[in-house]
Amino acid sequence: MIEVRSVSQSYSRDKEILKEVDLVVREREITALVGANGAGKSTLLGVMTNLLPAKKGVVMLDGVDIRKIKTNEVAKKIAFLKQTQQLSIRITVKDLVEFGRFPHCGGRLRDEDREKVEEAIYYMKLEDLQESYLDEISGGQRQRAFIAMILAQDTPYIFLDEPLNNLDIKYSVEMMKIVTKLVEDLGKTIVVVLHDINFAAAYASHIVAMKDGQVIKEGSPKEVITPSVLNPVFDHDFHIVDHDGRSVCLYYDHE
């Protein structure tokens, strides 16, 4: 279990990014963080994964203060895919996926590590691309390769910061279907930052709406995807309709 207790974070005395945030991550589900730019979503992910230690409060990982757990041990439980992936070297898909095993083998792959790499490549349907260089494949294929890397890391918790960034509709839908399968097939617990509210409503079972570093509302899509919640969160008047039992946002001025 991952539990956030009264966490605050700031980059300066005058700018508080997170303000007394409390959150319990739901096991074996998809939790989506939504909110306008600057709401604190990515900062919260950084704190929850201990890449950015909290200024106040604590993050508990399986009952232990995450700051007291060795970095390598955290990496065996939490995989984090950042919004922007920057690589200074030209590598193949297989090379990238092998990086996921680093917390387990320190870069010296054993048979069990190679097996995990092969399983991740197969699961993400990258067999025909594993010897291709990342700059030779499409954006959607590249994102699948990064997901394969964190699959090879073999952690129960996966954090994704805007995984749909720069993907078109086809690959965005494909990516969210993959995320759903990670929960259904492999029992992963996933926290994902999403800009598109409709993707959150369609694929997440739990949604956390944030504004100005605070959790404004959390709950099921039906509880969060409402004008009373979203209008103040995004400072926009939403028109929401029901389609096949799901709440859908229409992004136009209906007046």
Coordinates of N, CA and C in Angstrom, one line a residue:
M1 N 0.8 -1.2 0.0 CA 0.0 0.0 0.0 C 0.9 1.2 0.0
I2 N 0.4 2.3 -0.7 CA 1.1 3.6 -0.7 C 0.1 4.6 -0.2
E3 N 0.6 5.3 0.9 CA -0.3 6.2 1.6 C 0.4 7.6 1.7
V4 N -0.2 8.6 1.3 CA 0.3 10.0 1.4 C -0.3 10.6 2.6
R5 N 0.5 11.1 3.5 CA -0.1 11.7 4.8 C 0.4 13.1 4.9
S6 N -0.5 14.0 4.8 CA -0.3 15.5 5.0 C 0.9 16.0 4.3
V7 N 1.1 15.6 3.1 CA 2.3 16.0 2.3 C 2.2 17.4 1.8
S8 N 3.3 18.2 2.0 CA 3.4 19.5 1.4 C 4.8 19.6 0.7
Q9 N 4.9 20.4 -0.3 CA 6.1 20.6 -1.1 C 6.1 22.0 -1.6
S10 N 7.3 22.6 -1.6 CA 7.5 23.9 -2.2 C 8.8 24.0 -2.8
Y11 N 8.9 24.9 -3.8 CA 10.2 25.1 -4.5 C 10.8 26.5 -4.0
S12 N 10.0 27.2 -3.3 CA 10.5 28.5 -2.7 C 9.6 28.8 -1.5
R13 N 10.0 29.8 -0.8 CA 9.2 30.2 0.4 C 7.8 30.7 0.0
D14 N 7.8 31.3 -1.2 CA 6.5 32.0 -1.7 C 5.7 31.1 -2.5
K15 N 6.2 30.0 -2.9 CA 5.4 29.1 -3.9 C 5.3 27.7 -3.3
E16 N 4.1 27.4 -2.7 CA 3.8 26.1 -2.2 C 3.1 25.3 -3.3
I17 N 3.8 24.2 -3.7 CA 3.2 23.4 -4.8 C 2.2 22.3 -4.3
L18 N 2.5 21.7 -3.2 CA 1.5 20.8 -2.6 C 1.2 21.3 -1.2
K19 N -0.1 21.1 -0.8 CA -0.6 21.7 0.4 C -1.4 20.6 1.2
E20 N -0.7 20.0 2.2 CA -1.4 19.0 3.1 C -2.2 18.0 2.3
V21 N -1.5 17.3 1.4 CA -2.2 16.3 0.6 C -2.3 15.0 1.3
D22 N -3.5 14.4 1.3 CA -3.7 13.1 1.9 C -4.3 12.2 0.7
L23 N -3.7 11.0 0.6 CA -4.2 10.1 -0.5 C -3.8 8.7 -0.2
V24 N -4.7 7.8 -0.4 CA -4.3 6.3 -0.3 C -4.5 5.8 -1.7
V25 N -3.4 5.2 -2.3 CA -3.5 4.6 -3.6 C -4.3 3.3 -3.6
R26 N -5.2 3.1 -4.4 CA -6.1 1.9 -4.4 C -5.3 0.8 -5.1
E27 N -5.3 -0.3 -4.5 CA -4.5 -1.5 -5.0 C -5.2 -2.1 -6.2
R28 N -4.3 -2.5 -7.2 CA -4.8 -3.2 -8.4 C -5.9 -2.4 -9.1
E29 N -5.7 -1.1 -9.2 CA -6.7 -0.3 -9.9 C -5.9 0.8 -10.6
I30 N -6.5 1.5 -11.5 CA -6.0 2.7 -12.2 C -6.5 3.9 -11.5
T31 N -5.6 4.7 -10.9 CA -5.9 6.0 -10.3 C -5.4 7.1 -11.2
A32 N -6.3 8.0 -11.7 CA -5.9 9.1 -12.6 C -5.9 10.4 -11.8
L33 N -4.8 11.1 -11.9 CA -4.7 12.5 -11.4 C -5.0 13.5 -12.5
V34 N -6.0 14.3 -12.3 CA -6.4 15.3 -13.3 C -6.4 16.7 -12.6
G35 N -6.3 17.7 -13.5 CA -6.2 19.1 -13.0 C -5.5 19.9 -14.1
A36 N -5.6 21.2 -13.9 CA -5.0 22.2 -14.8 C -3.5 22.2 -14.7
N37 N -2.8 22.8 -15.6 CA -1.3 22.9 -15.5 C -1.0 23.7 -14.2
G38 N 0.0 23.2 -13.4 CA 0.4 23.8 -12.2 C -0.4 23.4 -11.0
A39 N -1.3 22.3 -11.2 CA -2.1 21.9 -10.1 C -1.3 21.1 -9.0
G40 N -0.1 20.6 -9.5 CA 0.7 19.8 -8.5 C 0.7 18.3 -8.8
K41 N 0.2 17.9 -10.0 CA 0.0 16.5 -10.3 C 1.4 15.8 -10.4
S42 N 2.3 16.3 -11.2 CA 3.6 15.7 -11.5 C 4.4 15.8 -10.2
T43 N 4.3 16.9 -9.5 CA 5.0 17.0 -8.2 C 4.6 16.0 -7.2
L44 N 3.3 15.7 -7.2 CA 2.8 14.6 -6.3 C 3.4 13.3 -6.7
L45 N 3.5 13.0 -8.0 CA 4.1 11.8 -8.4 C 5.5 11.7 -8.0
G46 N 6.3 12.8 -8.1 CA 7.7 12.8 -7.7 C 7.8 12.5 -6.2
V47 N 6.9 13.1 -5.4 CA 7.0 12.9 -4.0 C 6.6 11.4 -3.6
M48 N 5.6 10.9 -4.3 CA 5.2 9.5 -4.0 C 6.2 8.5 -4.4
T49 N 7.1 8.8 -5.3 CA 8.1 7.9 -5.7 C 9.5 8.2 -5.1
N50 N 9.5 9.2 -4.2 CA 10.7 9.6 -3.5 C 11.8 10.2 -4.4
L51 N 11.4 10.6 -5.6 CA 12.4 11.3 -6.4 C 12.4 12.8 -5.9
L52 N 11.4 13.2 -5.2 CA 11.3 14.6 -4.7 C 10.9 14.4 -3.2
P53 N 11.8 14.4 -2.3 CA 11.3 14.2 -0.9 C 10.4 15.4 -0.4
A54 N 9.4 15.0 0.3 CA 8.4 15.9 0.8 C 9.0 16.9 1.8
K55 N 8.6 18.1 1.8 CA 9.1 19.1 2.8 C 8.4 18.9 4.1
K56 N 7.1 18.5 4.0 CA 6.3 18.2 5.2 C 5.5 16.9 4.9
G57 N 5.2 16.2 6.0 CA 4.4 15.0 5.8 C 5.2 13.8 5.5
V58 N 4.6 12.7 5.1 CA 5.3 11.4 4.9 C 4.5 10.6 3.8
V59 N 5.3 9.9 3.1 CA 4.7 8.9 2.1 C 5.1 7.5 2.7
M60 N 4.1 6.6 2.9 CA 4.3 5.3 3.5 C 4.2 4.3 2.3
L61 N 5.3 3.5 2.2 CA 5.3 2.4 1.2 C 5.3 1.1 1.9
D62 N 4.2 0.4 1.8 CA 4.0 -0.9 2.5 C 4.3 -0.7 4.0
G63 N 3.8 0.4 4.6 CA 3.9 0.6 6.0 C 5.2 1.2 6.5
V64 N 6.1 1.6 5.6 CA 7.4 2.1 6.0 C 7.6 3.5 5.3
D65 N 8.1 4.5 6.1 CA 8.4 5.8 5.5 C 9.3 5.6 4.3
I66 N 8.9 6.0 3.1 CA 9.7 5.7 1.9 C 11.1 6.3 2.0
R67 N 11.3 7.4 2.8 CA 12.6 8.0 2.9 C 13.6 7.1 3.6
K68 N 13.1 6.1 4.4 CA 13.9 5.2 5.1 C 14.3 4.0 4.3
I69 N 13.7 3.9 3.1 CA 14.0 2.7 2.3 C 15.1 3.0 1.3
K70 N 16.0 2.1 1.1 CA 17.1 2.3 0.2 C 16.6 2.5 -1.2
T71 N 17.2 3.4 -2.0 CA 16.7 3.7 -3.3 C 16.5 2.5 -4.2
N72 N 17.5 1.6 -4.1 CA 17.4 0.4 -4.9 C 16.2 -0.5 -4.6
E73 N 15.9 -0.5 -3.3 CA 14.7 -1.3 -2.8 C 13.4 -0.6 -3.3
V74 N 13.4 0.7 -3.2 CA 12.2 1.4 -3.7 C 12.0 1.1 -5.2
A75 N 13.1 1.0 -6.0 CA 13.0 0.8 -7.4 C 12.6 -0.7 -7.7
K76 N 12.6 -1.5 -6.7 CA 12.1 -2.9 -6.9 C 10.6 -2.9 -6.7
K77 N 10.0 -1.9 -6.1 CA 8.6 -1.8 -5.8 C 7.8 -0.8 -6.7
I78 N 8.6 0.3 -7.1 CA 7.9 1.4 -7.8 C 8.7 1.6 -9.1
A79 N 7.9 1.6 -10.2 CA 8.5 2.0 -11.5 C 7.8 3.3 -11.9
F80 N 8.6 4.3 -12.4 CA 8.1 5.6 -12.7 C 8.5 6.0 -14.1
L81 N 7.6 6.2 -15.0 CA 7.8 6.7 -16.3 C 7.5 8.2 -16.4
K82 N 8.6 9.0 -16.6 CA 8.4 10.4 -16.6 C 7.8 10.9 -17.8
Q83 N 7.3 12.2 -17.8 CA 6.6 12.7 -19.0 C 7.5 12.8 -20.2
T84 N 8.8 13.3 -19.9 CA 9.7 13.4 -21.0 C 10.9 12.4 -20.8
Q85 N 11.2 11.7 -21.9 CA 12.3 10.7 -21.8 C 13.4 11.2 -22.6
Q86 N 14.5 11.5 -22.0 CA 15.7 12.0 -22.6 C 16.9 11.0 -22.5
L87 N 17.3 10.5 -23.7 CA 18.4 9.6 -23.7 C 19.6 10.2 -24.5
S88 N 20.8 10.1 -24.0 CA 21.9 10.7 -24.6 C 22.7 9.8 -25.5
I89 N 22.2 8.5 -25.5 CA 22.8 7.5 -26.4 C 21.8 6.9 -27.3
R90 N 22.3 6.3 -28.4 CA 21.5 5.7 -29.4 C 21.4 4.2 -29.1
I91 N 20.2 3.7 -28.7 CA 20.1 2.3 -28.3 C 18.9 1.7 -28.9
T92 N 18.9 0.4 -28.9 CA 17.8 -0.4 -29.5 C 16.7 -0.6 -28.4
V93 N 15.6 -1.1 -28.9 CA 14.5 -1.3 -28.0 C 14.9 -2.3 -27.0
K94 N 15.6 -3.4 -27.3 CA 16.0 -4.4 -26.4 C 16.9 -3.8 -25.3
D95 N 17.8 -3.0 -25.7 CA 18.8 -2.4 -24.8 C 18.0 -1.5 -23.8
L96 N 17.0 -0.8 -24.3 CA 16.2 0.0 -23.4 C 15.4 -0.9 -22.3
V97 N 14.8 -1.9 -22.8 CA 14.1 -2.8 -21.9 C 15.0 -3.4 -20.8
E98 N 16.2 -3.7 -21.2 CA 17.2 -4.3 -20.3 C 17.5 -3.3 -19.1
F99 N 17.4 -2.0 -19.4 CA 17.6 -1.0 -18.3 C 16.7 -1.3 -17.1
G100 N 15.5 -1.8 -17.4 CA 14.5 -2.1 -16.4 C 15.0 -3.1 -15.3
R101 N 15.9 -3.9 -15.7 CA 16.4 -4.9 -14.7 C 17.6 -4.3 -13.8
F102 N 18.0 -3.1 -14.0 CA 19.1 -2.6 -13.3 C 19.0 -2.7 -11.8
P103 N 17.8 -2.3 -11.2 CA 17.7 -2.5 -9.7 C 17.9 -3.9 -9.2
H104 N 17.7 -4.9 -10.1 CA 17.7 -6.3 -9.6 C 19.1 -6.9 -9.9
C105 N 19.9 -6.4 -10.9 CA 21.1 -7.0 -11.2 C 22.3 -6.1 -11.4
G106 N 22.0 -4.7 -11.2 CA 23.1 -3.8 -11.3 C 23.8 -3.7 -12.7
G107 N 23.1 -4.1 -13.7 CA 23.6 -4.0 -15.0 C 24.2 -5.3 -15.5
R108 N 24.4 -6.3 -14.7 CA 24.9 -7.6 -15.1 C 23.8 -8.6 -15.2
L109 N 23.2 -8.8 -16.4 CA 22.0 -9.6 -16.5 C 22.3 -11.0 -16.3
R110 N 21.4 -11.7 -15.5 CA 21.5 -13.1 -15.3 C 20.4 -13.7 -16.2
D111 N 20.3 -15.0 -16.1 CA 19.3 -15.7 -16.9 C 17.9 -15.2 -16.6
E112 N 17.6 -15.1 -15.3 CA 16.3 -14.6 -14.8 C 16.0 -13.2 -15.3
D113 N 17.0 -12.4 -15.4 CA 16.8 -11.0 -15.9 C 16.5 -11.0 -17.4
R114 N 17.2 -11.8 -18.1 CA 16.9 -11.9 -19.6 C 15.5 -12.5 -19.8
E115 N 15.1 -13.4 -19.0 CA 13.8 -13.9 -19.1 C 12.7 -12.8 -18.9
K116 N 12.9 -12.0 -17.9 CA 12.0 -10.9 -17.7 C 12.0 -9.9 -18.8
V117 N 13.1 -9.7 -19.4 CA 13.2 -8.8 -20.6 C 12.4 -9.4 -21.7
E118 N 12.6 -10.6 -22.0 CA 11.9 -11.3 -23.1 C 10.4 -11.3 -22.9
E119 N 10.0 -11.5 -21.6 CA 8.6 -11.5 -21.3 C 8.0 -10.1 -21.6
A120 N 8.7 -9.1 -21.2 CA 8.2 -7.7 -21.4 C 8.1 -7.4 -22.8
I121 N 9.1 -7.8 -23.6 CA 9.1 -7.5 -25.1 C 7.9 -8.2 -25.7
Y122 N 7.7 -9.5 -25.3 CA 6.6 -10.3 -25.9 C 5.3 -9.7 -25.5
Y123 N 5.1 -9.3 -24.2 CA 3.8 -8.7 -23.7 C 3.5 -7.5 -24.5
M124 N 4.5 -6.7 -24.8 CA 4.2 -5.4 -25.5 C 4.3 -5.5 -27.0
K125 N 4.4 -6.8 -27.5 CA 4.4 -7.1 -28.9 C 5.4 -6.3 -29.7
L126 N 6.6 -6.4 -29.1 CA 7.8 -5.7 -29.7 C 8.8 -6.6 -30.3
E127 N 8.5 -7.9 -30.5 CA 9.5 -8.9 -30.9 C 10.2 -8.4 -32.2
D128 N 9.4 -7.9 -33.2 CA 9.9 -7.6 -34.5 C 10.7 -6.3 -34.5
L129 N 10.6 -5.5 -33.3 CA 11.2 -4.2 -33.3 C 12.4 -4.2 -32.3
Q130 N 12.6 -5.3 -31.6 CA 13.6 -5.3 -30.5 C 15.0 -4.9 -30.9
E131 N 15.4 -5.1 -32.1 CA 16.7 -4.7 -32.6 C 16.7 -3.4 -33.3
S132 N 15.5 -2.7 -33.4 CA 15.4 -1.4 -34.0 C 15.9 -0.4 -33.0
Y133 N 16.5 0.7 -33.5 CA 16.9 1.8 -32.7 C 15.6 2.7 -32.4
L134 N 15.6 3.3 -31.2 CA 14.5 4.1 -30.8 C 14.1 5.2 -31.7
D135 N 15.2 5.8 -32.4 CA 14.9 6.9 -33.3 C 14.4 6.4 -34.7
E136 N 14.3 5.1 -34.8 CA 13.8 4.6 -36.1 C 12.3 4.2 -36.0
I137 N 11.7 4.2 -34.9 CA 10.3 3.7 -34.7 C 9.4 4.9 -34.4
S138 N 8.1 4.7 -34.5 CA 7.1 5.7 -34.3 C 7.0 6.1 -32.8
G139 N 6.3 7.2 -32.5 CA 6.1 7.7 -31.2 C 5.4 6.7 -30.3
G140 N 4.3 6.1 -31.0 CA 3.5 5.1 -30.2 C 4.4 3.8 -29.9
Q141 N 5.2 3.4 -30.9 CA 6.0 2.2 -30.6 C 7.1 2.5 -29.6
R142 N 7.6 3.7 -29.6 CA 8.6 4.1 -28.6 C 8.0 4.1 -27.2
Q143 N 6.8 4.6 -27.1 CA 6.1 4.6 -25.8 C 5.9 3.2 -25.3
R144 N 5.6 2.3 -26.2 CA 5.4 0.9 -25.8 C 6.7 0.3 -25.3
A145 N 7.8 0.7 -26.0 CA 9.1 0.3 -25.5 C 9.5 0.7 -24.1
F146 N 9.1 1.9 -23.8 CA 9.3 2.4 -22.4 C 8.4 1.7 -21.4
I147 N 7.2 1.4 -21.8 CA 6.3 0.6 -20.9 C 7.0 -0.8 -20.7
A148 N 7.5 -1.4 -21.8 CA 8.2 -2.7 -21.7 C 9.3 -2.6 -20.7
M149 N 10.1 -1.5 -20.7 CA 11.2 -1.3 -19.8 C 10.7 -1.3 -18.3
I150 N 9.6 -0.6 -18.0 CA 9.1 -0.6 -16.6 C 8.4 -2.0 -16.3
L151 N 7.9 -2.7 -17.3 CA 7.4 -4.0 -17.1 C 8.6 -5.0 -16.7
A152 N 9.7 -4.8 -17.4 CA 10.8 -5.7 -17.0 C 11.3 -5.4 -15.6
Q153 N 11.1 -4.2 -15.1 CA 11.5 -3.8 -13.8 C 10.7 -4.6 -12.7
D154 N 9.5 -5.1 -13.2 CA 8.8 -6.1 -12.4 C 8.4 -5.5 -11.0
T155 N 7.7 -4.4 -11.0 CA 7.3 -3.8 -9.7 C 5.8 -3.9 -9.6
P156 N 5.3 -3.9 -8.3 CA 3.8 -3.9 -8.1 C 3.2 -2.6 -8.4
Y157 N 3.9 -1.5 -8.3 CA 3.4 -0.2 -8.5 C 4.0 0.5 -9.7
I158 N 3.2 1.1 -10.5 CA 3.6 1.8 -11.7 C 3.1 3.2 -11.7
F159 N 3.9 4.2 -11.9 CA 3.5 5.6 -12.0 C 3.8 6.1 -13.4
L160 N 2.9 6.7 -14.0 CA 3.0 7.2 -15.4 C 2.6 8.7 -15.4
D161 N 3.6 9.6 -15.8 CA 3.3 11.0 -15.9 C 3.0 11.4 -17.4
E162 N 1.8 11.6 -17.6 CA 1.3 12.0 -19.0 C 1.8 11.0 -20.1
P163 N 1.5 9.8 -20.0 CA 2.0 8.8 -21.0 C 1.4 9.0 -22.4
L164 N 0.3 9.8 -22.5 CA -0.3 10.1 -23.8 C 0.2 11.3 -24.5
N165 N 1.2 12.0 -23.8 CA 1.7 13.2 -24.4 C 2.3 13.0 -25.8
N166 N 1.9 13.8 -26.7 CA 2.4 13.7 -28.1 C 2.0 12.5 -28.9
L167 N 1.0 11.7 -28.3 CA 0.5 10.6 -29.1 C -0.9 11.0 -29.7
D168 N -1.1 10.4 -30.9 CA -2.4 10.7 -31.6 C -3.5 9.8 -30.9
I169 N -4.7 10.0 -31.4 CA -5.8 9.3 -30.8 C -5.6 7.8 -30.8
K170 N -5.2 7.2 -32.0 CA -5.1 5.8 -32.1 C -4.1 5.2 -31.1
Y171 N -2.9 5.9 -30.9 CA -1.9 5.3 -30.0 C -2.3 5.7 -28.6
S172 N -3.0 6.7 -28.3 CA -3.5 7.1 -27.0 C -4.4 6.0 -26.5
V173 N -5.4 5.6 -27.3 CA -6.3 4.5 -27.0 C -5.6 3.2 -26.8
E174 N -4.6 2.9 -27.6 CA -3.9 1.7 -27.5 C -3.1 1.7 -26.2
M175 N -2.5 2.8 -25.8 CA -1.7 2.9 -24.6 C -2.6 2.7 -23.4
M176 N -3.8 3.3 -23.3 CA -4.7 3.1 -22.2 C -5.2 1.7 -22.1
K177 N -5.4 1.1 -23.2 CA -5.8 -0.4 -23.2 C -4.7 -1.2 -22.6
I178 N -3.5 -0.9 -22.9 CA -2.3 -1.6 -22.4 C -2.3 -1.4 -20.9
V179 N -2.5 -0.2 -20.4 CA -2.5 0.1 -19.0 C -3.5 -0.7 -18.3
T180 N -4.7 -0.7 -18.9 CA -5.8 -1.5 -18.3 C -5.4 -3.0 -18.2
K181 N -4.8 -3.5 -19.2 CA -4.4 -4.9 -19.2 C -3.3 -5.2 -18.1
L182 N -2.5 -4.2 -17.9 CA -1.5 -4.4 -16.8 C -2.1 -4.6 -15.5
V183 N -3.3 -4.0 -15.3 CA -4.0 -4.2 -14.0 C -4.8 -5.5 -14.1
E184 N -5.5 -5.8 -15.2 CA -6.3 -7.0 -15.2 C -5.5 -8.3 -15.4
D185 N -4.4 -8.2 -16.1 CA -3.6 -9.5 -16.4 C -2.6 -9.7 -15.3
L186 N -1.9 -8.6 -14.9 CA -0.7 -8.7 -14.0 C -0.9 -8.2 -12.6
G187 N -2.1 -7.7 -12.3 CA -2.4 -7.2 -11.0 C -1.6 -6.0 -10.6
K188 N -1.2 -5.1 -11.5 CA -0.4 -3.9 -11.2 C -1.3 -2.9 -10.6
T189 N -0.7 -2.0 -9.8 CA -1.4 -0.8 -9.2 C -0.8 0.4 -9.9
I190 N -1.6 1.1 -10.6 CA -1.2 2.2 -11.5 C -1.7 3.6 -11.1
V191 N -0.8 4.5 -11.1 CA -1.2 5.9 -10.9 C -0.7 6.7 -12.1
V192 N -1.7 7.4 -12.7 CA -1.3 8.0 -14.0 C -1.8 9.5 -14.0
V193 N -1.0 10.4 -14.5 CA -1.4 11.8 -14.8 C -2.0 11.9 -16.2
L194 N -3.2 12.4 -16.3 CA -3.8 12.5 -17.6 C -4.4 13.9 -17.8
H195 N -4.2 14.5 -19.0 CA -4.7 15.8 -19.3 C -6.1 15.7 -19.8
D196 N -6.4 14.6 -20.6 CA -7.7 14.5 -21.2 C -8.6 13.8 -20.2
I197 N -9.6 14.5 -19.8 CA -10.6 14.0 -18.7 C -11.4 12.8 -19.2
N198 N -11.6 12.8 -20.5 CA -12.4 11.7 -21.1 C -11.6 10.4 -21.0
F199 N -10.3 10.4 -21.2 CA -9.5 9.2 -21.0 C -9.5 8.8 -19.6
A200 N -9.5 9.7 -18.7 CA -9.6 9.4 -17.2 C -10.9 8.7 -16.9
A201 N -12.0 9.3 -17.4 CA -13.3 8.8 -17.2 C -13.5 7.4 -17.8
A202 N -12.9 7.1 -18.9 CA -13.1 5.9 -19.7 C -12.3 4.7 -19.1
Y203 N -11.1 5.0 -18.5 CA -10.1 4.0 -18.2 C -9.8 3.9 -16.7
A204 N -9.9 4.9 -16.0 CA -9.6 4.9 -14.5 C -10.8 4.5 -13.7
S205 N -10.6 3.8 -12.6 CA -11.6 3.4 -11.7 C -11.7 4.4 -10.6
H206 N -10.6 5.2 -10.4 CA -10.6 6.2 -9.3 C -9.9 7.4 -9.9
I207 N -10.5 8.6 -9.7 CA -10.0 9.9 -10.2 C -9.8 10.8 -9.0
V208 N -8.6 11.5 -9.1 CA -8.2 12.5 -8.1 C -8.1 13.8 -8.8
A209 N -9.0 14.8 -8.5 CA -9.0 16.1 -9.1 C -8.2 17.1 -8.2
M210 N -7.2 17.7 -8.8 CA -6.4 18.6 -8.0 C -6.4 20.1 -8.5
K211 N -6.2 21.0 -7.6 CA -6.1 22.4 -8.0 C -5.3 23.1 -6.9
D212 N -4.3 23.9 -7.4 CA -3.4 24.7 -6.5 C -2.8 23.8 -5.4
G213 N -2.3 22.6 -5.8 CA -1.6 21.8 -4.8 C -2.5 21.0 -3.8
Q214 N -3.8 21.0 -4.0 CA -4.7 20.4 -3.1 C -5.6 19.4 -3.8
V215 N -6.0 18.3 -3.1 CA -7.0 17.4 -3.7 C -8.4 18.0 -3.4
I216 N -9.0 18.3 -4.5 CA -10.4 18.9 -4.4 C -11.4 17.9 -4.2
K217 N -11.3 16.8 -5.0 CA -12.3 15.7 -4.9 C -11.6 14.4 -5.4
E218 N -11.9 13.3 -4.8 CA -11.5 12.0 -5.3 C -12.7 11.0 -5.2
G219 N -12.7 10.1 -6.2 CA -13.8 9.1 -6.2 C -13.9 8.5 -7.5
S220 N -15.0 7.8 -7.8 CA -15.3 7.1 -9.0 C -15.5 8.2 -10.1
P221 N -15.4 7.8 -11.4 CA -15.7 8.8 -12.5 C -17.0 9.4 -12.3
K222 N -18.0 8.7 -11.9 CA -19.3 9.3 -11.8 C -19.3 10.4 -10.7
E223 N -18.5 10.2 -9.7 CA -18.4 11.2 -8.6 C -17.6 12.4 -8.9
V224 N -16.6 12.2 -9.8 CA -15.7 13.3 -10.1 C -16.0 14.1 -11.4
I225 N -16.5 13.3 -12.4 CA -16.7 13.9 -13.7 C -18.1 14.6 -13.6
T226 N -18.2 15.7 -12.9 CA -19.4 16.5 -12.8 C -19.1 17.9 -12.9
P227 N -20.0 18.8 -13.3 CA -19.7 20.2 -13.4 C -19.3 20.8 -12.1
S228 N -20.0 20.3 -11.0 CA -19.7 20.9 -9.7 C -18.2 20.7 -9.2
V229 N -17.6 19.6 -9.7 CA -16.2 19.4 -9.4 C -15.3 20.0 -10.4
L230 N -15.5 19.7 -11.7 CA -14.6 20.1 -12.7 C -14.6 21.6 -13.1
N231 N -15.8 22.3 -13.0 CA -15.8 23.7 -13.3 C -14.8 24.5 -12.5
P232 N -14.8 24.4 -11.1 CA -13.8 25.2 -10.4 C -12.4 24.6 -10.5
V233 N -12.2 23.3 -10.7 CA -10.9 22.8 -10.9 C -10.2 23.3 -12.1
F234 N -10.9 23.4 -13.2 CA -10.3 23.8 -14.5 C -10.7 25.3 -14.9
D235 N -11.5 25.9 -14.0 CA -12.0 27.3 -14.3 C -12.6 27.3 -15.7
H236 N -13.5 26.4 -15.9 CA -14.2 26.3 -17.2 C -15.6 25.7 -17.0
D237 N -16.5 26.1 -17.8 CA -17.9 25.5 -17.7 C -18.0 24.3 -18.5
F238 N -18.2 23.1 -17.9 CA -18.2 21.9 -18.6 C -19.7 21.5 -18.9
H239 N -19.8 20.9 -20.1 CA -21.1 20.2 -20.4 C -20.8 18.7 -20.4
I240 N -21.5 18.0 -19.6 CA -21.2 16.6 -19.4 C -22.5 15.8 -19.7
V241 N -22.3 14.8 -20.6 CA -23.4 13.9 -21.0 C -23.1 12.5 -20.6
D242 N -24.1 11.7 -20.5 CA -24.0 10.2 -20.2 C -24.1 9.4 -21.5
H243 N -23.0 8.6 -21.7 CA -23.0 7.7 -22.9 C -22.7 6.3 -22.5
D244 N -23.6 5.4 -22.7 CA -23.4 4.0 -22.3 C -23.0 3.9 -20.8
G245 N -23.5 4.7 -20.0 CA -23.2 4.6 -18.6 C -22.0 5.3 -18.1
R246 N -21.3 6.0 -19.1 CA -20.1 6.8 -18.8 C -20.3 8.3 -18.9
S247 N -19.7 9.0 -18.1 CA -19.7 10.5 -18.2 C -18.7 11.0 -19.2
V248 N -19.2 11.8 -20.1 CA -18.3 12.3 -21.2 C -18.4 13.8 -21.2
C249 N -17.2 14.5 -21.3 CA -17.1 15.9 -21.3 C -17.2 16.4 -22.7
L250 N -18.0 17.4 -23.0 CA -18.0 18.1 -24.3 C -17.3 19.4 -24.1
Y251 N -16.2 19.6 -24.9 CA -15.3 20.8 -24.7 C -15.8 21.9 -25.6
Y252 N -17.0 22.4 -25.4 CA -17.4 23.6 -26.2 C -18.3 24.4 -25.3
D253 N -18.4 25.7 -25.7 CA -19.2 26.6 -25.0 C -20.7 26.4 -25.5
H254 N -21.5 25.8 -24.7 CA -22.8 25.4 -25.1 C -23.9 26.5 -24.9
E255 N -23.5 27.6 -24.4 CA -24.4 28.7 -24.2 C -24.8 29.4 -25.5

